[in-house]
Short mmCIF file of C-alpha atoms in Angstrom, two decimals:
data_model
loop_
_atom_site.label_atom_id
_atom_site.label_comp_id
_atom_site.label_asym_id
_atom_site.label_seq_id
_atom_site.Cartn_x
_atom_site.Cartn_y
_atom_site.Cartn_z
CA MET A 18 26.40 14.93 -48.01
CA SER A 19 27.71 14.85 -51.55
CA SER A 20 27.27 12.31 -54.24
CA ALA A 21 28.84 8.99 -55.01
CA ALA A 22 29.07 5.78 -56.93
CA PRO A 23 28.10 2.23 -55.99
CA THR A 24 30.17 -0.86 -55.45
CA THR A 25 29.74 -4.00 -57.54
CA PRO A 26 29.18 -7.60 -56.41
CA ARG A 27 32.15 -9.39 -57.84
CA SER A 28 35.60 -10.50 -56.82
CA VAL A 29 36.62 -6.94 -57.68
CA LEU A 30 35.27 -4.13 -55.50
CA LEU A 31 34.85 -1.45 -58.15
CA ASP A 32 34.07 -1.51 -61.83
CA PRO A 33 36.40 0.28 -64.29
CA GLU A 34 34.24 3.39 -64.58
CA GLU A 35 34.23 3.82 -60.80
CA GLN A 36 37.97 3.21 -60.64
CA ARG A 37 38.58 5.86 -63.29
CA VAL A 38 36.39 8.42 -61.53
CA ILE A 39 38.02 7.80 -58.14
CA GLU A 40 41.52 8.11 -59.58
CA GLU A 41 40.63 11.32 -61.41
CA ARG A 42 38.99 12.72 -58.30
CA ARG A 43 42.04 11.98 -56.16
CA ALA A 44 44.39 13.56 -58.68
CA ARG A 45 42.10 16.56 -59.13
CA ARG A 46 42.30 17.47 -55.43
CA LEU A 47 45.91 18.60 -55.89
CA HIS A 48 45.68 20.05 -59.40
CA ARG A 49 44.92 23.55 -60.56
CA LEU A 50 41.33 24.34 -61.42
CA ALA A 51 40.30 23.60 -64.99
CA ARG A 52 38.17 26.10 -66.89
CA ARG A 53 35.06 23.90 -66.73
CA GLU A 54 35.53 23.47 -62.99
CA LEU A 55 35.77 27.23 -62.52
CA PHE A 56 32.60 27.69 -64.53
CA SER A 57 30.71 25.05 -62.54
CA PHE A 58 31.97 26.59 -59.29
CA ALA A 59 30.75 30.02 -60.34
CA VAL A 60 27.33 28.64 -61.24
CA PHE A 61 26.72 26.49 -58.18
CA ALA A 62 28.53 28.66 -55.60
CA GLY A 63 26.70 31.74 -56.84
CA GLY A 64 23.41 29.88 -56.70
CA PHE A 65 24.13 28.66 -53.17
CA VAL A 66 25.02 32.12 -51.84
CA ALA A 67 21.87 33.58 -53.39
CA ALA A 68 19.64 30.82 -51.98
CA ALA A 69 21.26 30.99 -48.52
CA LEU A 70 20.97 34.79 -48.38
CA LEU A 71 17.32 34.66 -49.39
CA LEU A 72 16.63 32.05 -46.72
CA ALA A 73 18.48 34.07 -44.06
CA LEU A 74 16.52 37.22 -44.91
CA LEU A 75 13.08 35.63 -45.13
CA ALA A 76 13.17 33.02 -42.34
CA PRO A 77 12.27 34.63 -38.96
CA SER A 78 13.95 33.24 -35.84
CA HIS A 79 13.69 33.56 -32.08
CA ARG A 80 16.87 31.57 -31.43
CA HIS A 81 19.94 33.36 -30.08
CA PRO A 82 22.73 30.84 -29.44
CA SER A 83 25.99 32.14 -28.00
CA ILE A 84 28.97 32.66 -30.25
CA PRO A 85 30.92 29.83 -28.53
CA ALA A 86 28.00 27.47 -29.12
CA VAL A 87 27.92 28.42 -32.82
CA LEU A 88 31.66 27.87 -33.09
CA VAL A 89 31.35 24.45 -31.44
CA LEU A 90 28.69 23.42 -33.96
CA ILE A 91 30.81 24.63 -36.89
CA ALA A 92 33.89 22.85 -35.52
CA ALA A 93 31.89 19.64 -35.02
CA TYR A 94 30.65 19.86 -38.59
CA ALA A 95 34.22 20.38 -39.81
CA ALA A 96 35.34 17.29 -37.86
CA ALA A 97 32.60 15.19 -39.46
CA PHE A 98 33.33 16.64 -42.90
CA ARG A 99 36.94 15.45 -42.72
CA LEU A 100 35.70 11.86 -42.89
CA ASP A 101 35.77 10.71 -46.49
CA PHE A 102 34.05 7.50 -47.53
CA GLU A 103 35.14 7.45 -51.18
CA ILE A 104 32.28 6.31 -53.36
CA GLY A 105 32.67 6.96 -57.06
CA SER A 106 33.11 10.60 -57.98
CA GLY A 107 32.16 11.89 -54.57
CA SER A 108 32.14 11.03 -50.89
CA ALA A 109 29.75 9.77 -48.27
CA ILE A 110 30.37 12.10 -45.32
CA PRO A 111 28.63 11.56 -41.92
CA THR A 112 27.75 15.22 -41.46
CA GLU A 113 24.12 14.29 -40.81
CA LEU A 114 25.14 13.77 -37.16
CA VAL A 115 25.82 17.51 -36.87
CA LEU A 116 23.50 18.97 -39.51
CA VAL A 117 20.35 17.78 -37.73
CA PRO A 118 21.29 19.41 -34.38
CA MET A 119 22.20 22.59 -36.25
CA LEU A 120 18.67 22.74 -37.65
CA PHE A 121 17.26 22.87 -34.09
CA VAL A 122 19.89 25.04 -32.35
CA LEU A 123 20.84 27.73 -34.86
CA PRO A 124 18.53 30.27 -36.47
CA ILE A 125 17.12 28.21 -39.31
CA GLY A 126 18.01 30.78 -41.96
CA LEU A 127 21.70 30.71 -40.97
CA VAL A 128 22.15 26.93 -41.08
CA PRO A 129 23.38 26.83 -44.72
CA PHE A 130 26.03 29.46 -43.94
CA ALA A 131 27.11 27.58 -40.79
CA VAL A 132 27.41 24.41 -42.85
CA ALA A 133 29.47 26.26 -45.46
CA ALA A 134 31.77 27.54 -42.69
CA GLY A 135 32.21 23.98 -41.39
CA VAL A 136 32.96 22.72 -44.90
CA VAL A 137 35.62 25.40 -45.47
CA LEU A 138 37.17 24.76 -42.04
CA GLY A 139 37.36 21.01 -42.70
CA SER A 140 38.79 21.67 -46.16
CA LEU A 141 41.47 23.96 -44.72
CA ASP A 142 42.52 21.08 -42.48
CA GLU A 143 42.83 18.88 -45.57
CA HIS A 144 45.00 21.52 -47.22
CA VAL A 145 47.28 21.71 -44.16
CA ARG A 146 47.66 17.92 -44.31
CA GLY A 147 48.63 18.19 -47.98
CA SER A 148 45.65 16.37 -49.48
CA LEU A 149 43.88 19.38 -51.04
CA SER A 150 45.18 22.35 -52.98
CA LEU A 151 44.42 25.75 -51.47
CA ALA A 152 42.63 26.89 -54.64
CA ARG A 153 40.05 24.16 -54.15
CA VAL A 154 39.15 25.08 -50.57
CA PRO A 155 36.64 27.84 -51.53
CA MET A 156 35.09 25.49 -54.12
CA ARG A 157 33.95 23.25 -51.32
CA ILE A 158 31.23 25.67 -50.22
CA VAL A 159 29.01 24.20 -52.95
CA VAL A 160 28.79 21.07 -50.78
CA ALA A 161 26.65 23.14 -48.40
CA TRP A 162 23.83 23.08 -50.98
CA HIS A 163 22.43 19.98 -49.26
CA ALA A 164 21.58 22.05 -46.16
CA VAL A 165 19.29 24.39 -48.12
CA GLY A 166 16.56 21.78 -48.68
CA PRO A 167 15.87 20.77 -45.05
CA ALA A 168 16.38 24.35 -43.79
CA LEU A 169 13.74 25.57 -46.23
CA VAL A 170 11.25 22.86 -45.24
CA LEU A 171 11.67 23.49 -41.51
CA ALA A 172 11.50 27.27 -42.03
CA ILE A 173 8.18 26.92 -43.87
CA ALA A 174 6.85 24.65 -41.10
CA GLY A 175 7.82 27.19 -38.44
CA GLU A 176 10.85 27.22 -36.19
CA ARG A 177 10.44 24.89 -33.18
CA GLY A 178 12.32 22.28 -31.20
CA PRO A 179 12.58 18.59 -32.06
CA ARG A 180 9.45 16.49 -31.43
CA LEU A 181 8.91 12.83 -32.23
CA SER A 182 5.38 13.65 -33.37
CA ASP A 183 6.88 15.75 -36.18
CA TRP A 184 8.55 12.73 -37.80
CA PRO A 185 6.58 13.11 -41.10
CA LEU A 186 7.97 16.65 -41.37
CA TYR A 187 11.48 15.36 -40.77
CA VAL A 188 11.07 12.75 -43.49
CA VAL A 189 10.04 15.49 -45.93
CA ALA A 190 13.05 17.56 -44.85
CA LEU A 191 15.37 14.60 -45.38
CA PHE A 192 14.01 13.93 -48.86
CA SER A 193 14.35 17.62 -49.73
CA GLN A 194 18.01 17.32 -48.73
CA PHE A 195 18.39 14.35 -51.09
CA ALA A 196 16.67 16.19 -53.94
CA VAL A 197 18.80 19.33 -53.68
CA ASP A 198 21.96 17.27 -53.19
CA THR A 199 21.21 15.24 -56.31
CA LEU A 200 20.61 18.30 -58.46
CA TRP A 201 23.76 20.20 -57.54
CA ALA A 202 26.10 17.20 -57.37
CA ALA A 203 25.04 15.61 -60.65
CA GLY A 204 24.99 18.99 -62.36
CA ARG A 205 28.44 19.96 -61.11
CA GLU A 206 30.05 16.66 -62.10
CA TRP A 207 28.45 16.83 -65.53
CA ILE A 208 29.51 20.43 -66.22
CA ALA A 209 32.97 20.25 -64.63
CA LEU A 210 34.10 16.74 -65.51
CA GLY A 211 31.71 15.36 -68.09
CA VAL A 212 30.65 12.56 -65.71
CA ARG A 213 27.31 11.25 -66.93
CA PRO A 214 24.42 12.00 -64.54
CA SER A 215 23.54 8.30 -64.66
CA VAL A 216 26.87 7.46 -62.97
CA GLN A 217 25.95 9.85 -60.16
CA LEU A 218 22.30 8.85 -59.91
CA ARG A 219 23.12 5.14 -59.58
CA ALA A 220 25.31 6.00 -56.64
CA MET A 221 22.91 8.22 -54.74
CA MET A 222 21.09 5.32 -53.12
CA TRP A 223 24.26 4.27 -51.31
CA VAL A 224 24.99 7.76 -50.05
CA TYR A 225 21.41 8.43 -49.03
CA ALA A 226 21.14 5.10 -47.26
CA ILE A 227 24.00 6.28 -45.04
CA ASP A 228 22.32 9.64 -44.52
CA ALA A 229 18.99 8.02 -43.68
CA GLY A 230 20.72 5.75 -41.16
CA LEU A 231 22.53 8.62 -39.46
CA ALA A 232 19.60 11.07 -39.43
CA PRO A 233 17.82 9.46 -36.42
CA MET A 234 21.09 9.57 -34.49
CA GLY A 235 21.43 13.23 -35.41
CA LEU A 236 17.87 13.79 -34.13
CA ALA A 237 18.80 12.13 -30.82
CA VAL A 238 21.74 14.53 -30.54
CA ALA A 239 19.33 17.40 -31.31
CA PHE A 240 17.18 16.40 -28.31
CA ALA A 241 20.30 16.48 -26.13
CA ALA A 242 21.23 19.89 -27.57
CA GLN A 243 17.91 21.36 -26.41
CA SER A 244 19.15 21.52 -22.83
CA SER A 245 22.58 22.70 -23.95
CA PRO A 246 23.84 23.52 -27.45
CA TYR A 247 27.07 21.82 -26.46
CA GLY A 248 25.20 18.52 -26.53
CA VAL A 249 26.43 18.18 -30.10
CA VAL A 250 29.73 16.87 -28.72
CA LEU A 251 27.87 13.61 -28.01
CA ALA A 252 28.09 12.92 -31.76
CA LEU A 253 31.88 13.17 -31.82
CA PRO A 254 32.66 9.66 -30.47
CA LEU A 255 30.59 8.20 -33.31
CA VAL A 256 32.39 10.48 -35.76
CA GLY A 257 35.67 9.10 -34.44
CA LEU A 258 34.45 5.52 -34.85
CA LEU A 259 33.33 6.20 -38.40
CA SER A 260 36.73 7.67 -39.18
CA VAL A 261 38.21 4.21 -38.57
CA PHE A 262 35.87 2.70 -41.16
CA ALA A 263 36.63 5.55 -43.58
CA ARG A 264 40.35 4.85 -43.37
CA GLU A 265 39.72 1.13 -43.83
CA ARG A 266 37.67 1.76 -46.96
CA ARG A 267 40.36 4.01 -48.39
CA VAL A 268 42.95 1.28 -47.84
CA ARG A 269 40.68 -1.24 -49.57
CA ILE A 270 40.26 1.09 -52.54
CA ASP A 271 44.03 1.65 -52.67
CA HIS A 272 44.55 -2.10 -52.79
CA GLU A 273 41.81 -2.43 -55.41
CA LEU A 274 43.49 0.09 -57.69
CA GLU A 275 46.87 -1.55 -57.19
CA LEU A 276 45.36 -4.94 -57.95
CA ARG A 277 43.71 -3.54 -61.09
CA ASP A 278 47.06 -2.29 -62.30
CA ALA A 279 48.65 -5.64 -61.48
CA TYR A 280 45.99 -7.53 -63.47
CA ARG A 281 46.38 -5.19 -66.41
CA GLY A 282 50.16 -5.43 -66.30
CA THR A 283 50.00 -9.23 -66.11
CA ALA A 284 47.57 -9.40 -69.01
CA PHE A 285 49.79 -7.30 -71.27
CA LEU A 286 52.87 -9.16 -70.11
CA LEU A 287 51.24 -12.44 -71.13
CA GLY A 288 50.31 -10.80 -74.43
CA ASP A 289 53.96 -9.91 -74.94
CA VAL A 290 54.95 -13.49 -74.13
CA VAL A 291 52.57 -14.77 -76.79
CA GLU A 292 53.94 -12.28 -79.32
CA ALA A 293 57.53 -13.20 -78.48
CA ASP A 294 56.71 -16.88 -78.92
CA ASP A 295 54.89 -16.34 -82.22
CA GLU A 296 54.75 -12.90 -83.81
CA TYR A 297 51.64 -13.59 -85.88
CA THR A 298 49.65 -14.84 -82.87
CA GLY A 299 50.66 -11.80 -80.85
CA VAL A 300 49.79 -9.26 -83.54
CA HIS A 301 46.60 -11.15 -84.30
CA SER A 302 45.53 -11.01 -80.63
CA ARG A 303 46.04 -7.25 -80.47
CA GLU A 304 44.02 -6.73 -83.64
CA VAL A 305 41.25 -8.94 -82.21
CA VAL A 306 41.24 -6.66 -79.16
CA ASP A 307 40.39 -3.63 -81.33
CA LEU A 308 37.61 -5.49 -83.14
CA THR A 309 36.22 -6.87 -79.88
CA LEU A 310 36.06 -3.46 -78.23
CA SER A 311 34.26 -2.07 -81.28
CA VAL A 312 31.64 -4.82 -81.00
CA VAL A 313 31.30 -4.27 -77.25
CA ASP A 314 30.63 -0.60 -77.90
CA GLN A 315 28.13 -1.45 -80.63
CA LEU A 316 26.27 -3.71 -78.18
CA GLY A 317 26.35 -1.09 -75.44
CA LEU A 318 27.91 -3.33 -72.81
CA SER A 319 29.08 -2.02 -69.44
CA ALA A 320 32.53 -0.69 -68.59
CA GLN A 321 33.21 -3.85 -66.59
CA GLU A 322 32.25 -6.07 -69.54
CA ARG A 323 34.40 -3.90 -71.80
CA ARG A 324 37.42 -4.42 -69.57
CA ASP A 325 36.81 -8.18 -69.39
CA ALA A 326 36.36 -8.33 -73.17
CA GLU A 327 39.68 -6.53 -73.69
CA PHE A 328 41.51 -9.04 -71.52
CA ALA A 329 39.73 -12.03 -73.08
CA ALA A 330 40.56 -10.86 -76.60
CA LEU A 331 44.16 -10.16 -75.69
CA LEU A 332 44.62 -13.55 -74.04
CA HIS A 333 42.33 -15.79 -76.10
CA ASP A 334 45.34 -17.46 -77.73
CA VAL A 335 47.63 -17.48 -74.67
CA GLY A 336 47.41 -21.28 -74.53
CA LYS A 337 49.19 -21.49 -77.90
CA VAL A 338 52.50 -20.99 -76.08
CA ARG A 339 52.22 -24.73 -75.39
CA VAL A 340 51.52 -25.66 -79.01
CA PRO A 341 54.62 -26.62 -81.04
CA LYS A 342 55.59 -23.96 -83.57
CA GLU A 343 55.64 -26.48 -86.41
CA ILE A 344 51.91 -26.98 -85.86
CA ILE A 345 51.10 -23.28 -85.54
CA ASN A 346 53.11 -22.36 -88.64
CA LYS A 347 52.27 -25.42 -90.73
CA PRO A 348 51.57 -24.26 -94.31
CA GLY A 349 48.96 -26.91 -95.06
CA PRO A 350 45.96 -28.51 -93.32
CA LEU A 351 46.55 -30.08 -89.90
CA THR A 352 46.34 -33.82 -89.38
CA PRO A 353 43.71 -35.13 -86.92
CA GLU A 354 46.44 -35.58 -84.29
CA GLU A 355 47.80 -32.08 -84.85
CA ARG A 356 44.31 -30.63 -84.66
CA LYS A 357 43.77 -32.31 -81.28
CA VAL A 358 46.96 -30.66 -80.02
CA MET A 359 45.85 -27.28 -81.42
CA GLU A 360 42.38 -27.56 -79.91
CA LYS A 361 43.87 -28.02 -76.44
CA HIS A 362 45.11 -24.43 -76.44
CA THR A 363 41.85 -23.05 -75.05
CA VAL A 364 41.99 -25.43 -72.08
CA ASP A 365 45.68 -24.72 -71.60
CA GLY A 366 44.93 -21.00 -71.70
CA GLU A 367 42.26 -21.38 -69.03
CA ARG A 368 44.61 -23.37 -66.80
CA LEU A 369 47.35 -20.78 -67.18
CA LEU A 370 45.02 -17.92 -66.26
CA LEU A 371 43.47 -19.84 -63.36
CA ARG A 372 46.96 -20.14 -61.92
CA VAL A 373 47.22 -16.34 -62.04
CA GLY A 374 43.86 -16.20 -60.26
CA GLY A 375 41.52 -13.33 -59.43
CA LEU A 376 40.12 -11.41 -62.39
CA LEU A 377 42.35 -13.21 -64.88
CA GLY A 378 41.11 -16.51 -63.49
CA GLU A 379 37.58 -15.44 -64.40
CA ILE A 380 38.81 -14.37 -67.84
CA GLY A 381 40.24 -17.88 -68.23
CA ARG A 382 36.72 -19.29 -68.27
CA VAL A 383 35.89 -16.98 -71.18
CA VAL A 384 39.12 -17.95 -72.99
CA ARG A 385 38.14 -21.62 -72.68
CA SER A 386 34.96 -20.97 -74.69
CA CYS A 387 36.37 -18.75 -77.45
CA HIS A 388 36.26 -21.62 -79.99
CA GLU A 389 32.75 -22.83 -79.20
CA ARG A 390 30.22 -22.57 -82.03
CA TYR A 391 26.75 -21.14 -81.74
CA ASP A 392 25.28 -24.42 -83.02
CA GLY A 393 27.15 -26.47 -80.40
CA ARG A 394 29.71 -28.05 -82.74
CA GLY A 395 32.74 -26.21 -81.37
CA TYR A 396 35.32 -27.16 -78.76
CA PRO A 397 36.26 -27.99 -76.04
CA ASP A 398 32.85 -28.44 -74.36
CA GLY A 399 30.33 -28.35 -77.22
CA LEU A 400 28.41 -25.44 -75.70
CA ALA A 401 25.68 -23.85 -77.80
CA GLY A 402 23.78 -20.58 -78.04
CA GLU A 403 23.35 -18.59 -74.85
CA ASN A 404 25.28 -21.21 -72.88
CA ILE A 405 28.45 -19.81 -74.42
CA PRO A 406 29.59 -16.72 -72.48
CA LEU A 407 28.70 -13.56 -74.43
CA LEU A 408 32.27 -12.29 -74.37
CA ALA A 409 33.48 -15.61 -75.78
CA ARG A 410 30.93 -15.32 -78.62
CA ILE A 411 32.21 -11.82 -79.37
CA VAL A 412 35.88 -12.83 -79.36
CA SER A 413 35.12 -15.91 -81.50
CA CYS A 414 33.49 -13.81 -84.22
CA CYS A 415 36.20 -11.13 -84.17
CA ASP A 416 38.91 -13.80 -84.12
CA ALA A 417 37.46 -15.46 -87.22
CA TYR A 418 37.10 -12.18 -89.10
CA ASN A 419 40.67 -11.13 -88.33
CA ALA A 420 41.98 -14.55 -89.36
CA MET A 421 40.13 -14.29 -92.67
CA THR A 422 41.47 -10.81 -93.41
CA SER A 423 45.10 -11.61 -92.46
CA ASP A 424 47.82 -13.26 -94.53
CA ARG A 425 48.41 -16.79 -93.30
CA SER A 426 51.16 -19.30 -94.08
CA TYR A 427 48.76 -21.25 -96.29
CA ARG A 428 46.72 -18.45 -97.96
CA LYS A 429 46.46 -14.74 -98.67
CA ALA A 430 44.11 -12.42 -96.78
CA LEU A 431 40.51 -12.31 -97.99
CA PRO A 432 38.96 -8.97 -99.06
CA GLN A 433 36.71 -7.38 -96.45
CA GLU A 434 33.60 -7.93 -98.56
CA THR A 435 34.35 -11.65 -98.82
CA ALA A 436 35.02 -11.93 -95.07
CA ILE A 437 31.76 -10.14 -94.26
CA ALA A 438 29.91 -12.53 -96.57
CA GLU A 439 31.50 -15.44 -94.67
CA LEU A 440 30.34 -13.95 -91.38
CA ARG A 441 26.78 -13.68 -92.68
CA ALA A 442 26.95 -17.26 -93.96
CA GLY A 443 28.01 -18.45 -90.50
CA SER A 444 25.44 -16.36 -88.61
CA GLY A 445 23.27 -18.66 -86.50
CA THR A 446 25.56 -21.67 -87.00
CA GLN A 447 29.14 -20.77 -86.18
CA PHE A 448 28.46 -17.27 -84.84
CA ASP A 449 25.91 -15.49 -82.66
CA PRO A 450 23.71 -13.51 -85.12
CA GLN A 451 23.62 -10.50 -82.79
CA VAL A 452 27.41 -10.42 -82.62
CA VAL A 453 27.72 -10.77 -86.41
CA ASP A 454 25.41 -7.78 -86.91
CA ALA A 455 27.36 -5.72 -84.37
CA LEU A 456 30.72 -6.57 -85.97
CA ILE A 457 29.48 -5.76 -89.46
CA GLY A 458 28.08 -2.50 -88.10
CA ALA A 459 31.41 -1.66 -86.48
CA LEU A 460 33.16 -2.37 -89.81
CA GLY A 461 30.76 -0.06 -91.60
CA GLY A 462 29.37 -2.91 -93.64
CA GLY A 463 25.74 -2.04 -93.03
#
C-alpha cells in the first residue's frame, strides 16, 4: 500500500495542503512525466528490480503453483489495486487482502514480481478507463516496493504455511512492509514533487491502520488458500464492498474541493463588494492580506491557519458596507455617536459571514474580534490577551500598521520607521507582543 495524508477534524474535511496535493496528484495522472518524476522513477524502479531479483535468486522455495493459480492471484491483486482511497498525495489501497495469501501460495522470492504484475495490470485498466496516461503505467511498479519487506522477513524465517502460532513473525513482517513503504513513498514524493516528508509521514498512520486492519483478513484467506490457491477469490466480495466506500470517499473529496472553491470565490466576491463600496477600504483590506500572510509565515502557522488568516484579513472590514460613507470618509475625528456606528462594523461583518455559513461563518468569529485590544480595552466584547483569537490579533496589528502607513482623508501616511515605533509602543497594550515582533521581522525592521 502506498502513502497518504490525514484528514482534519473540522467542518472542512481536508486542510489546504492536503487539498493542493490531491488536486496536483489527480492532474498529474494524465500529464506527461516531468524530469524529476522520471529521475525518481529511475531511482526507485531500478532499486525495486534489483531488490526483487536478489530476493528471487537467494530465497529457496518448494512451492510450485500452477500457472492458472498464479494468474488468478495477479488478477485478484489488480482488482484490489484499482480501489483508490485518496488520502493526501497517495492512496490507501486494500491490497493486503491479496498480498498476504500471495506470501503463502507463491514462491516467496517471486512475490514482489507478482505484485508488480498486479499493479501494472490494474494500472492498465485505469488507462483504458481514461484516468491514467499510458506513460505512467510502468511507473506504478515502484508501488510493489511494499512487498519486498514482508517477503524478505518470511524468506529469512523459512518458507512454510500460515500458522497462528507464528503471529509474532507476521507482526514483524507487517512492520517491515510499513518501513519499506515509508522509505520509498516519502522519498519518491520528495524527489519527484517536492512534497515534504513530514506531509507523508503524518499520513502513514492512517494508511497503516487500514493495512493492519485488513492483514488478519488476508491471513484468513491465506488459510483458505492452503487447500486450494483459488481460495483467494474469497477476498473479492470484500474488495467489491470496499470499492463502494472508495467511490463514496472520492465523491466527498470532490464536493470538498468544490466547496473550497466556492468559499474562496465568495470571499473574493465580498472583497470586491467592499472595494466597490469604498475604494480605500477595499485596497486597504488587500494590503492587510499581504501583511497578515507575512506574519503567519513568520510565526510558522499551519496551512489551514494561513488560509483562514487570508480570508479574515480580506474580510475584516466587510461590515463597513453598512457604515454610511460620510462616516467612513469623514476628514476629522468622529463624534461619539459616529464612533458607535463605526464600531458596529465588526459585529455586522460577523453576521454577514454567518449568513454565508460554513468556513466563512467560522471566519466571521475572527472578524468580530479584529478590533479587540491585547489589554482588553477594545471592542466589541472587551476580550484580552489569549482570549482574543490569534488570527484576530494578527489582523489587528497588520490593520493598524497599514492604516498608519497609508494616506487617509485626515492625515498623510507615516514613515515606516515611525509606524514601527508606534507598534513597539503599543506592544503588550494594544497589540500582542509576539505578533508585533513577527510583523517587524517581516518588514525587515529587526
